């Protein structure tokens, strides 16, 4: 039953993403940009953390 719920959730997400892309491509591009900025910020934070650790965790 959990597998069916997961499949339904994935299907709904795919349908929603497709709908947003078709109806408002500019908004979809904004969402993608926000996502990549978030990933970039997270990667930078991890890098800063490991640099802090390598420097002796001062």
PDB file of C-alpha atoms in Angstrom:
ATOM      1  CA  UNK A   1       0.000   0.000   0.000  1.00  0.00           C
ATOM      2  CA  UNK A   2       2.869   2.377   0.748  1.00  0.00           C
ATOM      3  CA  UNK A   3       4.301   1.755  -2.700  1.00  0.00           C
ATOM      4  CA  UNK A   4       1.019   2.732  -4.323  1.00  0.00           C
ATOM      5  CA  UNK A   5       0.926   5.931  -2.261  1.00  0.00           C
ATOM      6  CA  UNK A   6       4.471   6.752  -3.313  1.00  0.00           C
ATOM      7  CA  UNK A   7       3.648   6.134  -6.982  1.00  0.00           C
ATOM      8  CA  UNK A   8       0.586   8.365  -6.731  1.00  0.00           C
ATOM      9  CA  UNK A   9       2.612  11.137  -5.059  1.00  0.00           C
ATOM     10  CA  UNK A  10       5.302  10.982  -7.754  1.00  0.00           C
ATOM     11  CA  UNK A  11       2.645  10.992 -10.464  1.00  0.00           C
ATOM     12  CA  UNK A  12       0.971  14.070  -8.943  1.00  0.00           C
ATOM     13  CA  UNK A  13       4.301  15.911  -8.701  1.00  0.00           C
ATOM     14  CA  UNK A  14       5.097  15.113 -12.345  1.00  0.00           C
ATOM     15  CA  UNK A  15       1.655  16.287 -13.454  1.00  0.00           C
ATOM     16  CA  UNK A  16       1.990  19.507 -11.442  1.00  0.00           C
ATOM     17  CA  UNK A  17       5.486  20.244 -12.802  1.00  0.00           C
ATOM     18  CA  UNK A  18       4.307  19.603 -16.356  1.00  0.00           C
ATOM     19  CA  UNK A  19       1.295  21.878 -15.794  1.00  0.00           C
ATOM     20  CA  UNK A  20       3.482  24.705 -14.452  1.00  0.00           C
ATOM     21  CA  UNK A  21       5.948  24.381 -17.342  1.00  0.00           C
ATOM     22  CA  UNK A  22       3.186  24.466 -19.945  1.00  0.00           C
ATOM     23  CA  UNK A  23       1.109  27.255 -18.407  1.00  0.00           C
ATOM     24  CA  UNK A  24       3.913  29.531 -17.156  1.00  0.00           C
ATOM     25  CA  UNK A  25       7.414  28.727 -18.442  1.00  0.00           C
ATOM     26  CA  UNK A  26       8.892  31.879 -16.875  1.00  0.00           C
ATOM     27  CA  UNK A  27       7.704  30.875 -13.407  1.00  0.00           C
ATOM     28  CA  UNK A  28       9.049  27.361 -13.975  1.00  0.00           C
ATOM     29  CA  UNK A  29      12.436  28.842 -14.880  1.00  0.00           C
ATOM     30  CA  UNK A  30      12.329  30.931 -11.700  1.00  0.00           C
ATOM     31  CA  UNK A  31      11.666  27.791  -9.647  1.00  0.00           C
ATOM     32  CA  UNK A  32      14.610  26.023 -11.264  1.00  0.00           C
ATOM     33  CA  UNK A  33      16.866  29.009 -10.598  1.00  0.00           C
ATOM     34  CA  UNK A  34      15.754  29.142  -6.947  1.00  0.00           C
ATOM     35  CA  UNK A  35      16.476  25.425  -6.637  1.00  0.00           C
ATOM     36  CA  UNK A  36      19.969  25.735  -8.075  1.00  0.00           C
ATOM     37  CA  UNK A  37      20.714  28.744  -5.861  1.00  0.00           C
ATOM     38  CA  UNK A  38      19.653  26.703  -2.839  1.00  0.00           C
ATOM     39  CA  UNK A  39      21.889  23.809  -3.864  1.00  0.00           C
ATOM     40  CA  UNK A  40      24.783  26.215  -4.452  1.00  0.00           C
ATOM     41  CA  UNK A  41      24.302  27.872  -1.060  1.00  0.00           C
ATOM     42  CA  UNK A  42      24.150  24.491   0.663  1.00  0.00           C
ATOM     43  CA  UNK A  43      27.340  23.331  -1.061  1.00  0.00           C
ATOM     44  CA  UNK A  44      29.098  26.549  -0.044  1.00  0.00           C
ATOM     45  CA  UNK A  45      27.979  26.088   3.566  1.00  0.00           C
ATOM     46  CA  UNK A  46      29.315  22.521   3.612  1.00  0.00           C
ATOM     47  CA  UNK A  47      32.604  23.751   2.139  1.00  0.00           C
ATOM     48  CA  UNK A  48      32.843  26.514   4.752  1.00  0.00           C
ATOM     49  CA  UNK A  49      32.146  23.971   7.510  1.00  0.00           C
ATOM     50  CA  UNK A  50      34.883  21.611   6.349  1.00  0.00           C
ATOM     51  CA  UNK A  51      37.297  24.518   5.956  1.00  0.00           C
ATOM     52  CA  UNK A  52      36.486  25.513   9.536  1.00  0.00           C
ATOM     53  CA  UNK A  53      37.139  21.922  10.680  1.00  0.00           C
ATOM     54  CA  UNK A  54      40.421  21.749   8.745  1.00  0.00           C
ATOM     55  CA  UNK A  55      41.566  24.984  10.349  1.00  0.00           C
ATOM     56  CA  UNK A  56      41.178  23.469  13.793  1.00  0.00           C
ATOM     57  CA  UNK A  57      37.559  24.374  14.543  1.00  0.00           C
ATOM     58  CA  UNK A  58      38.411  27.728  16.101  1.00  0.00           C
TER      59      UNK A  58
END
